[in-house]
Coordinates of C-alpha atoms in Angstrom, one line a residue:
M1 CA 0.0 0.0 0.0
T2 CA 1.5 3.4 -1.0
E3 CA 1.2 6.2 1.5
N4 CA -0.7 9.3 0.3
P5 CA 1.9 12.1 -0.3
D6 CA -0.5 14.6 1.3
Q7 CA -0.7 12.4 4.4
Q8 CA 3.1 12.1 4.5
T9 CA 3.4 15.9 4.4
D10 CA 0.9 16.4 7.1
S11 CA 2.6 13.8 9.3
S12 CA 6.0 15.5 8.7
T13 CA 4.5 18.8 9.6
R14 CA 2.9 17.5 12.7
A15 CA 6.2 16.1 13.9
H16 CA 7.6 19.6 14.1
V17 CA 4.6 21.2 15.8
P18 CA 5.5 21.8 19.4
L19 CA 3.4 19.8 21.8
R20 CA 4.3 22.3 24.5
T21 CA 6.9 24.9 25.3
V22 CA 8.9 24.8 28.5
A23 CA 10.1 28.0 30.3
G24 CA 9.1 30.0 27.2
R25 CA 12.2 28.6 25.3
Y26 CA 12.3 24.8 24.9
A27 CA 9.7 23.4 22.5
L28 CA 8.9 19.7 23.1
L29 CA 8.5 18.0 19.7
E30 CA 8.1 14.3 20.4
E31 CA 8.6 11.8 23.1
L32 CA 11.8 9.7 22.8
G33 CA 11.4 7.5 25.9
R34 CA 10.3 7.2 29.5
G35 CA 11.5 5.6 32.7
G36 CA 10.9 5.5 36.4
M37 CA 11.9 9.2 36.9
G38 CA 10.0 10.7 34.0
L39 CA 10.1 11.2 30.2
V40 CA 12.7 12.2 27.6
W41 CA 11.6 14.5 24.8
R42 CA 13.2 15.6 21.5
G43 CA 13.1 19.4 21.8
E44 CA 14.2 22.5 20.2
D45 CA 15.9 25.5 21.8
T46 CA 14.0 28.2 20.1
V47 CA 16.5 30.9 21.1
I48 CA 19.5 29.5 19.2
G49 CA 17.6 27.0 17.0
R50 CA 19.3 23.8 17.9
H51 CA 17.7 20.4 18.7
V52 CA 18.1 19.2 22.2
A53 CA 17.1 16.3 24.5
V54 CA 14.8 17.4 27.3
K55 CA 14.5 15.1 30.3
E56 CA 11.3 15.7 32.3
L57 CA 11.7 14.7 36.0
R58 CA 8.7 14.3 38.2
L59 CA 8.8 14.0 42.0
P60 CA 7.8 10.6 43.3
D61 CA 4.7 10.7 45.4
G62 CA 5.4 11.5 49.0
A63 CA 9.1 12.1 48.5
E64 CA 9.5 15.7 49.4
D65 CA 8.4 19.2 48.7
A66 CA 8.4 20.0 44.9
G67 CA 10.3 23.2 45.5
V68 CA 13.1 21.4 47.5
F69 CA 13.3 18.7 44.9
S70 CA 13.7 21.2 42.1
E71 CA 16.4 23.1 44.0
R72 CA 18.3 19.9 44.6
I73 CA 18.0 18.9 41.0
L74 CA 19.2 22.3 39.9
R75 CA 22.2 22.2 42.2
E76 CA 23.4 18.7 41.5
V77 CA 22.8 18.6 37.8
R78 CA 24.5 21.9 37.2
T79 CA 27.5 20.5 39.1
G80 CA 27.5 17.5 36.7
G81 CA 27.0 19.9 33.8
R82 CA 30.5 21.3 34.4
L83 CA 32.1 18.1 33.5
N84 CA 34.3 18.3 30.3
D85 CA 34.9 14.9 28.7
P86 CA 34.0 13.7 25.2
A87 CA 32.1 10.7 26.7
V88 CA 29.8 12.9 28.9
V89 CA 26.5 14.1 27.6
T90 CA 26.6 17.9 27.9
V91 CA 24.0 19.6 30.1
F92 CA 22.9 22.9 28.7
D93 CA 20.2 24.0 31.2
V94 CA 18.0 23.0 34.1
V95 CA 14.6 24.7 34.5
A96 CA 11.5 24.3 36.5
D97 CA 8.1 24.6 34.9
G98 CA 4.9 23.8 36.8
D99 CA 5.3 20.7 39.0
A100 CA 8.2 19.3 36.9
T101 CA 11.9 19.9 36.5
F102 CA 13.4 19.8 33.0
I103 CA 17.0 19.0 32.2
V104 CA 18.1 20.3 28.7
M105 CA 20.9 18.2 27.3
E106 CA 22.9 17.5 24.2
L107 CA 20.8 15.4 21.7
V108 CA 22.6 12.2 20.9
E109 CA 21.1 10.3 18.0
A110 CA 22.3 6.8 19.0
P111 CA 21.0 3.6 20.5
T112 CA 21.8 2.8 24.1
L113 CA 24.1 0.0 25.0
S114 CA 21.0 -1.9 26.2
D115 CA 19.3 -1.5 22.9
L116 CA 22.5 -2.6 21.1
V117 CA 22.8 -5.8 23.0
D118 CA 19.1 -6.6 22.7
R119 CA 19.4 -6.2 19.0
R120 CA 22.8 -7.8 18.3
G121 CA 23.4 -10.1 21.3
P122 CA 26.8 -10.2 23.1
L123 CA 29.3 -7.8 21.6
P124 CA 32.9 -8.7 20.5
V125 CA 35.5 -8.4 23.2
H126 CA 37.4 -5.5 21.6
E127 CA 34.1 -3.5 21.1
V128 CA 33.1 -4.0 24.7
A129 CA 36.6 -2.9 25.9
R130 CA 36.4 0.3 23.7
I131 CA 33.0 1.2 25.1
G132 CA 34.2 0.5 28.6
D133 CA 37.3 2.6 28.1
Q134 CA 35.3 5.6 27.1
V135 CA 32.8 5.3 29.9
L136 CA 35.7 4.9 32.3
S137 CA 37.1 8.2 31.0
A138 CA 33.8 9.9 31.8
L139 CA 33.7 8.4 35.3
E140 CA 37.3 9.5 36.0
A141 CA 36.5 13.0 35.0
A142 CA 33.5 13.0 37.3
H143 CA 35.3 11.4 40.2
R144 CA 38.1 14.0 39.9
A145 CA 35.4 16.7 40.3
G146 CA 34.0 14.9 43.4
I147 CA 30.9 13.6 41.5
V148 CA 29.6 10.1 41.8
H149 CA 27.2 9.1 39.0
R150 CA 25.2 6.5 41.0
D151 CA 23.4 5.0 38.1
V152 CA 25.9 3.6 35.6
K153 CA 24.0 1.1 33.5
P154 CA 23.6 0.1 29.8
G155 CA 20.5 2.3 29.5
N156 CA 22.5 5.4 30.3
I157 CA 25.2 4.7 27.8
M158 CA 24.7 5.7 24.2
V159 CA 26.8 4.1 21.4
A160 CA 27.0 5.9 18.0
P161 CA 27.7 3.9 14.8
N162 CA 31.2 5.3 14.7
G163 CA 31.9 3.8 18.1
R164 CA 31.7 7.1 20.1
V165 CA 30.2 6.7 23.5
K166 CA 28.2 9.1 25.6
L167 CA 27.3 8.6 29.3
T168 CA 24.2 10.5 30.4
D169 CA 22.3 11.3 33.6
F170 CA 25.2 12.7 35.5
G171 CA 24.0 14.3 38.7
I172 CA 20.4 13.0 38.4
A173 CA 20.9 10.0 40.6
Q174 CA 22.8 12.1 43.1
A175 CA 20.1 14.7 43.2
V176 CA 17.3 12.2 43.8
D177 CA 19.1 10.0 46.3
D178 CA 17.6 11.5 49.4
P179 CA 16.5 9.6 52.6
R180 CA 13.0 11.0 52.2
I181 CA 12.8 9.4 48.8
T182 CA 14.4 6.1 49.8
T183 CA 12.1 5.6 52.8
S184 CA 9.1 6.2 50.6
G185 CA 9.8 3.0 48.8
M186 CA 11.9 4.2 45.9
L187 CA 15.2 2.5 45.3
V188 CA 17.5 5.0 43.7
G189 CA 19.5 3.5 40.9
S190 CA 19.0 0.2 39.0
P191 CA 19.1 -2.8 41.4
A192 CA 20.9 -5.1 38.9
F193 CA 23.7 -2.5 38.6
M194 CA 23.9 -1.4 42.2
A195 CA 27.2 -2.1 44.0
P196 CA 27.2 -4.3 47.2
E197 CA 28.0 -1.4 49.5
R198 CA 25.0 0.5 48.3
V199 CA 22.8 -2.5 48.7
A200 CA 24.1 -2.7 52.3
G201 CA 22.9 0.9 52.8
Q202 CA 26.3 2.6 52.7
E203 CA 27.1 5.9 50.9
A204 CA 27.9 5.7 47.2
L205 CA 31.6 6.0 46.4
A206 CA 33.6 6.4 43.2
A207 CA 34.3 2.7 43.5
S208 CA 30.6 2.1 43.4
D209 CA 30.5 3.5 39.9
L210 CA 33.3 1.2 38.9
W211 CA 31.4 -1.8 40.2
S212 CA 28.4 -0.7 38.1
L213 CA 30.7 -0.4 35.1
G214 CA 31.9 -3.9 35.7
A215 CA 28.3 -5.2 35.7
T216 CA 27.6 -3.2 32.6
L217 CA 30.6 -4.6 30.7
Y218 CA 29.5 -8.1 31.8
F219 CA 26.1 -7.5 30.2
A220 CA 27.7 -6.2 27.0
A221 CA 30.1 -9.1 26.7
E222 CA 27.8 -12.0 27.9
G223 CA 24.4 -10.8 26.8
A224 CA 22.9 -11.4 30.2
L225 CA 22.8 -9.5 33.5
P226 CA 25.3 -10.9 36.0
F227 CA 23.0 -10.8 39.1
Q228 CA 19.5 -10.6 37.7
R229 CA 17.1 -12.9 39.5
S230 CA 13.3 -13.3 39.5
T231 CA 12.7 -10.8 42.2
T232 CA 14.4 -7.6 43.3
A233 CA 15.2 -9.2 46.7
A234 CA 16.8 -12.2 45.1
T235 CA 18.8 -9.8 42.8
L236 CA 20.1 -7.9 45.8
H237 CA 21.0 -11.1 47.6
A238 CA 23.0 -12.3 44.6
I239 CA 24.9 -9.0 44.5
M240 CA 25.8 -9.4 48.1
H241 CA 26.7 -13.1 48.2
E242 CA 27.5 -14.4 44.7
M243 CA 30.1 -13.9 42.0
P244 CA 29.2 -14.6 38.4
S245 CA 31.2 -16.7 36.0
L246 CA 32.2 -15.6 32.4
A247 CA 31.4 -17.8 29.4
R248 CA 32.3 -15.4 26.5
A249 CA 34.6 -12.7 27.9
H250 CA 38.3 -13.6 28.1
G251 CA 41.8 -12.2 28.5
P252 CA 42.3 -8.7 29.9
L253 CA 38.6 -7.9 29.4
A254 CA 37.6 -10.7 31.7
S255 CA 40.2 -9.6 34.2
A256 CA 38.8 -6.1 34.2
I257 CA 35.2 -7.2 34.6
M258 CA 36.0 -9.6 37.5
G259 CA 38.3 -7.0 39.2
L260 CA 35.6 -4.3 39.0
L261 CA 33.0 -6.7 40.4
S262 CA 34.9 -7.3 43.6
A263 CA 32.5 -7.1 46.6
A264 CA 34.9 -5.0 48.7
P265 CA 35.2 -1.4 47.5
E266 CA 38.8 -1.1 48.8
A267 CA 39.8 -4.2 46.8
R268 CA 38.1 -3.3 43.6
V269 CA 40.5 -2.8 40.7
P270 CA 41.3 1.0 40.5
A271 CA 40.4 3.0 37.5
G272 CA 44.0 3.3 36.3
Q273 CA 44.5 -0.4 36.3
A274 CA 41.1 -1.0 34.7
R275 CA 42.1 1.4 31.9
G276 CA 45.2 -0.7 31.2
L277 CA 43.2 -3.9 31.0
L278 CA 40.6 -2.3 28.7
T279 CA 43.2 -0.7 26.5
A280 CA 44.9 -4.1 26.1
A281 CA 41.5 -5.8 25.3
A282 CA 40.5 -3.0 22.8
Q283 CA 43.0 -4.0 20.2
P284 CA 41.3 -6.4 17.7
G285 CA 44.6 -7.1 15.9
V286 CA 46.3 -8.3 19.1
A287 CA 46.0 -11.9 20.0
Q288 CA 43.6 -12.3 22.8
P289 CA 43.9 -15.4 24.8
G290 CA 40.3 -16.8 24.8
P291 CA 38.1 -19.7 25.2
Q292 CA 39.5 -21.6 22.2
T293 CA 43.1 -21.9 23.3
P294 CA 43.7 -21.6 27.0
P295 CA 47.0 -22.9 28.2
G296 CA 45.6 -25.5 30.5
G297 CA 43.1 -27.2 28.2
D298 CA 39.8 -26.6 26.5
A299 CA 38.1 -24.6 29.2
Q300 CA 36.6 -21.4 28.0
A301 CA 35.2 -19.4 31.0
T302 CA 37.0 -18.3 34.1
A303 CA 35.1 -18.1 37.4
V304 CA 36.0 -16.7 40.7
H305 CA 35.7 -19.9 42.7
E306 CA 35.8 -19.0 46.4
G307 CA 36.2 -22.6 47.5
G308 CA 39.7 -22.5 46.2
P309 CA 42.1 -20.5 44.0
P310 CA 40.9 -18.9 40.7
T311 CA 40.6 -21.7 38.1
L312 CA 39.7 -22.2 34.5
A313 CA 36.1 -23.5 34.6
A314 CA 34.6 -25.7 32.0
A315 CA 32.5 -24.0 29.3
Q316 CA 29.1 -23.1 30.8
G317 CA 27.3 -20.9 28.3
A318 CA 25.7 -17.5 28.8
G319 CA 23.3 -18.8 31.4
A320 CA 25.9 -20.3 33.7
R321 CA 25.1 -20.5 37.4
P322 CA 27.0 -18.1 39.6
V323 CA 29.5 -19.5 42.0
P324 CA 28.4 -18.9 45.6
R325 CA 30.6 -16.9 47.9
G326 CA 29.8 -19.1 50.9
R327 CA 32.8 -21.6 50.8
R328 CA 35.9 -19.8 51.8
R329 CA 39.5 -20.7 52.4
L330 CA 42.3 -18.7 53.9
L331 CA 43.8 -17.7 50.6
L332 CA 40.6 -16.4 49.0
A333 CA 38.9 -14.6 51.8
G334 CA 35.8 -12.7 50.7
G335 CA 35.6 -9.9 48.2
A336 CA 39.1 -8.4 48.9
V337 CA 40.8 -11.2 47.0
A338 CA 38.1 -11.6 44.5
A339 CA 39.5 -8.4 43.0
V340 CA 42.6 -10.3 42.1
A341 CA 40.9 -13.1 40.3
L342 CA 43.2 -12.5 37.4
L343 CA 41.9 -14.8 34.8
V344 CA 44.4 -17.3 33.6
G345 CA 43.7 -16.6 29.9
G346 CA 44.6 -12.9 30.5
F347 CA 48.2 -13.7 31.4
F348 CA 49.3 -16.4 29.2
A349 CA 49.7 -14.0 26.4
G350 CA 53.2 -13.3 27.6
K351 CA 52.8 -10.2 29.8
P352 CA 50.7 -9.2 32.8
F353 CA 47.7 -7.1 32.1
W354 CA 47.0 -6.1 35.7
G355 CA 49.4 -4.2 37.9
P356 CA 52.8 -2.7 37.2
A357 CA 55.0 -4.4 34.6
T358 CA 57.7 -4.5 37.2
D359 CA 57.6 -4.2 40.9
D360 CA 60.5 -3.3 43.2
A361 CA 59.1 -5.5 45.9
M362 CA 59.1 -8.6 43.7
A363 CA 62.0 -11.1 44.3
E364 CA 63.3 -13.6 41.7
T365 CA 60.7 -16.2 40.7
L366 CA 61.6 -19.8 41.6
T367 CA 60.6 -23.1 40.3
Y368 CA 59.6 -26.3 42.2
G369 CA 59.9 -29.9 41.0
R370 CA 62.5 -32.1 39.3
G371 CA 65.0 -29.9 37.5
G372 CA 63.9 -26.8 39.3
D373 CA 65.2 -24.5 42.0
I374 CA 63.5 -26.4 44.8
E375 CA 63.5 -30.0 43.7
S376 CA 62.3 -31.6 46.8
Y377 CA 59.0 -30.1 47.9
S378 CA 55.8 -30.7 49.9
L379 CA 52.8 -28.4 49.2
D380 CA 50.5 -30.2 51.6
T381 CA 50.2 -27.2 53.9
G382 CA 47.2 -28.3 56.0
S383 CA 46.3 -25.4 58.2
D384 CA 49.8 -23.9 58.4
Y385 CA 50.8 -21.3 55.9
C386 CA 54.3 -20.2 56.8
V387 CA 57.7 -22.0 56.2
N388 CA 60.7 -22.0 58.5
T389 CA 63.3 -22.3 55.8
P390 CA 64.5 -19.7 53.3
L391 CA 63.1 -20.1 49.8
A392 CA 66.1 -20.2 47.5
A393 CA 67.7 -22.4 44.8
G394 CA 69.1 -25.6 46.2
R395 CA 66.8 -25.6 49.2
A396 CA 64.2 -28.3 50.0
L397 CA 60.6 -27.6 51.2
A398 CA 59.5 -30.6 53.4
S399 CA 56.2 -31.0 55.2
S400 CA 58.1 -30.4 58.4
N401 CA 59.0 -26.9 57.2
W402 CA 55.3 -25.7 57.2
V403 CA 54.6 -24.0 60.6
D404 CA 51.9 -21.9 62.2
C405 CA 52.7 -18.3 61.5
E406 CA 51.8 -17.2 65.0
D407 CA 53.7 -20.0 66.8
E408 CA 57.3 -19.3 65.7
A409 CA 59.5 -17.0 63.6
H410 CA 59.5 -18.0 59.9
D411 CA 61.3 -17.1 56.6
A412 CA 58.3 -16.8 54.3
Q413 CA 54.5 -16.7 54.4
L414 CA 52.2 -18.1 51.7
F415 CA 49.6 -15.5 50.8
E416 CA 48.1 -16.7 47.5
V417 CA 47.7 -19.8 45.4
A418 CA 46.4 -19.8 41.8
A419 CA 45.6 -22.8 39.7
A420 CA 47.1 -22.7 36.3
A421 CA 44.9 -25.5 34.9
P422 CA 41.4 -26.8 35.5
E423 CA 41.1 -28.7 38.8
S424 CA 39.4 -31.7 37.4
R425 CA 40.1 -35.4 36.7
D426 CA 38.4 -35.4 33.3
S427 CA 40.5 -36.2 30.3
D428 CA 41.0 -32.6 29.2
A429 CA 42.4 -31.6 32.6
A430 CA 44.6 -34.7 32.9
A431 CA 46.0 -34.0 29.4
A432 CA 46.6 -30.2 30.0
T433 CA 49.8 -29.3 28.2
Y434 CA 52.6 -27.7 30.1
P435 CA 52.5 -24.0 28.9
G436 CA 56.2 -23.4 29.4
Q437 CA 58.3 -21.4 31.9
D438 CA 57.9 -18.0 30.3
R439 CA 54.1 -18.1 30.3
L440 CA 53.9 -19.6 33.8
R441 CA 56.2 -17.0 35.1
A442 CA 54.3 -14.1 33.5
F443 CA 51.0 -15.4 35.0
A444 CA 52.5 -16.1 38.4
E445 CA 54.3 -12.7 38.7
A446 CA 51.2 -10.8 37.6
K447 CA 49.0 -12.7 40.0
C448 CA 51.4 -12.3 43.0
T449 CA 51.9 -8.6 42.2
A450 CA 48.2 -7.9 42.1
T451 CA 47.4 -9.8 45.3
F452 CA 50.4 -8.2 47.1
H453 CA 48.9 -4.7 46.5
T454 CA 45.4 -5.5 47.8
N455 CA 44.3 -5.5 51.4
R456 CA 45.0 -9.2 51.6
V457 CA 48.4 -8.0 52.9
D458 CA 48.4 -5.8 55.9
D459 CA 49.0 -2.2 54.9
E460 CA 51.4 -1.5 57.8
A461 CA 53.5 -4.6 57.2
R462 CA 53.7 -4.3 53.4
P463 CA 56.5 -1.6 53.3
A464 CA 58.9 -4.0 55.1
L465 CA 58.1 -7.0 52.8
R466 CA 59.0 -8.4 49.5
F467 CA 57.3 -11.2 47.6
L468 CA 58.2 -14.0 45.3
A469 CA 56.4 -16.5 43.0
L470 CA 57.0 -20.2 42.9
V471 CA 56.0 -22.0 39.7
P472 CA 56.1 -25.7 38.7
T473 CA 58.6 -27.3 36.4
E474 CA 57.4 -29.5 33.6
A475 CA 58.1 -32.5 35.7
A476 CA 56.0 -31.1 38.6
W477 CA 53.2 -30.2 36.2
N478 CA 53.0 -33.7 34.8
R479 CA 53.5 -35.5 38.2
E480 CA 50.7 -38.0 38.9
P481 CA 48.5 -37.1 41.8
A482 CA 48.8 -39.0 45.1
D483 CA 45.7 -41.1 44.5
E484 CA 43.1 -41.6 41.7
Y485 CA 40.6 -39.3 43.3
A486 CA 43.0 -36.3 43.5
S487 CA 43.6 -33.6 40.8
P488 CA 47.0 -32.9 39.4
V489 CA 48.8 -30.1 41.3
R490 CA 49.4 -27.3 38.8
N491 CA 49.5 -24.3 41.1
V492 CA 51.6 -21.2 41.3
L493 CA 52.3 -20.0 44.8
C494 CA 53.0 -16.5 46.2
F495 CA 55.1 -16.0 49.3
L496 CA 55.9 -12.9 51.5
I497 CA 59.5 -12.6 52.6
P498 CA 61.4 -10.1 54.7
G499 CA 62.5 -7.0 52.8
E500 CA 65.8 -6.5 54.6
G501 CA 66.8 -10.0 55.7
G502 CA 66.0 -11.4 59.1
R503 CA 62.8 -13.4 59.8
L504 CA 59.1 -12.7 60.0
E505 CA 57.1 -12.7 63.2
G506 CA 53.4 -13.4 63.2
S507 CA 51.1 -13.1 60.2
A508 CA 51.4 -10.3 57.7
T509 CA 48.1 -11.1 56.0
R510 CA 44.5 -10.2 56.8
N511 CA 41.6 -12.7 56.9
I512 CA 38.7 -10.7 55.5
S513 CA 35.2 -12.2 56.2

């Protein structure tokens, strides 16, 4: 059926007839969308003749006086409007008209990240990393200005066809986050993207925005929400007590996502380190260690497994069950060390993606097993995590050398263990190919470096300490387990040692519940 030309003209004309005019200046032409806080209009600034986006905010019933609400919106959004970053949607004006407040913003003709994933499904790793890098830039600019976004989510990120990204709604979540609103039943921010500390009722921090960015990048890479459950209460419970696994993301992008999703704000990967990971992941021409060719076998997703060290988990698909946080061991205690769940695939590319390339506190890496620096070894630590013998080439590490850190002086303290291959007795795990010394060292040194700089190590003790990595030789890697029910031991170990000689007294690590 062919459309009548006259009808087409009338329709086009009607599209430009203002539905209403706000503050005598901004003509509202058509509705672009709506959400919990109000509507978004395509508008025109009649004074200078440019098209703008106009967000109409309405006060939730029973929240507070409309005049107070308008003043708070005006103050906070104008603060956000001073931000100067290419990835920040520019705020032109904030006006009150009737019982509503209107925010006049730059009009960006682009789909949101949420729309993009709904239409295309999970995005390629390098594309997700580039989007994340730009959003991170906007957040860093805000945090330097003392502004916390509070509602970072795919629906607030617009992605243009040329790859340019814009983050919107700066200041709005800050302006409406008031106890009088919260107690009236309104949960400020999107529950699925709300950081654990905010769920627990604490003040939003810059690190809270980073957690939300991690959840957003998970959604973009996996095509699913990391903590979404059937009810809001179940979603909030998952945020507080579970850690999702990754089925599609890999390499430095996976490291960035899992580091940003650490439950403890102080252990969350900082913005600078996240930028390094995202920059590495954003290069499509650079080989990205991924699910097809992990060094330890055919595993494709890496999960933070809090019943033991980070491991390569078997392929699970986009709907993989999250790994509960309930089972804890000494070496992976709560969210603090979840931040250093440096995914194995991210390091076997030959260089560490997280943490400094070199670290003055790092001692020479040693090998254990036949043909290595420590040929005779026992890693059956039981409940004791310190050793009463120096770790050096030519030394032995017997079961009798493992002591309780609090009972006697010691030469080294074990503070992290990371599995370099799947902990499974299936044929793939048993046949895992030895990845070689260079790749094992790169993984171990990056892992130990990252953990050393988290709150796993006591802040007061750290300046007087150094650390070293211990990695298996090929013989140790291929050594048959003690019995048919055990898994091959293919771990790298991280030890604290005295910085200026002497011995250590007591424990230099923190057990974080």
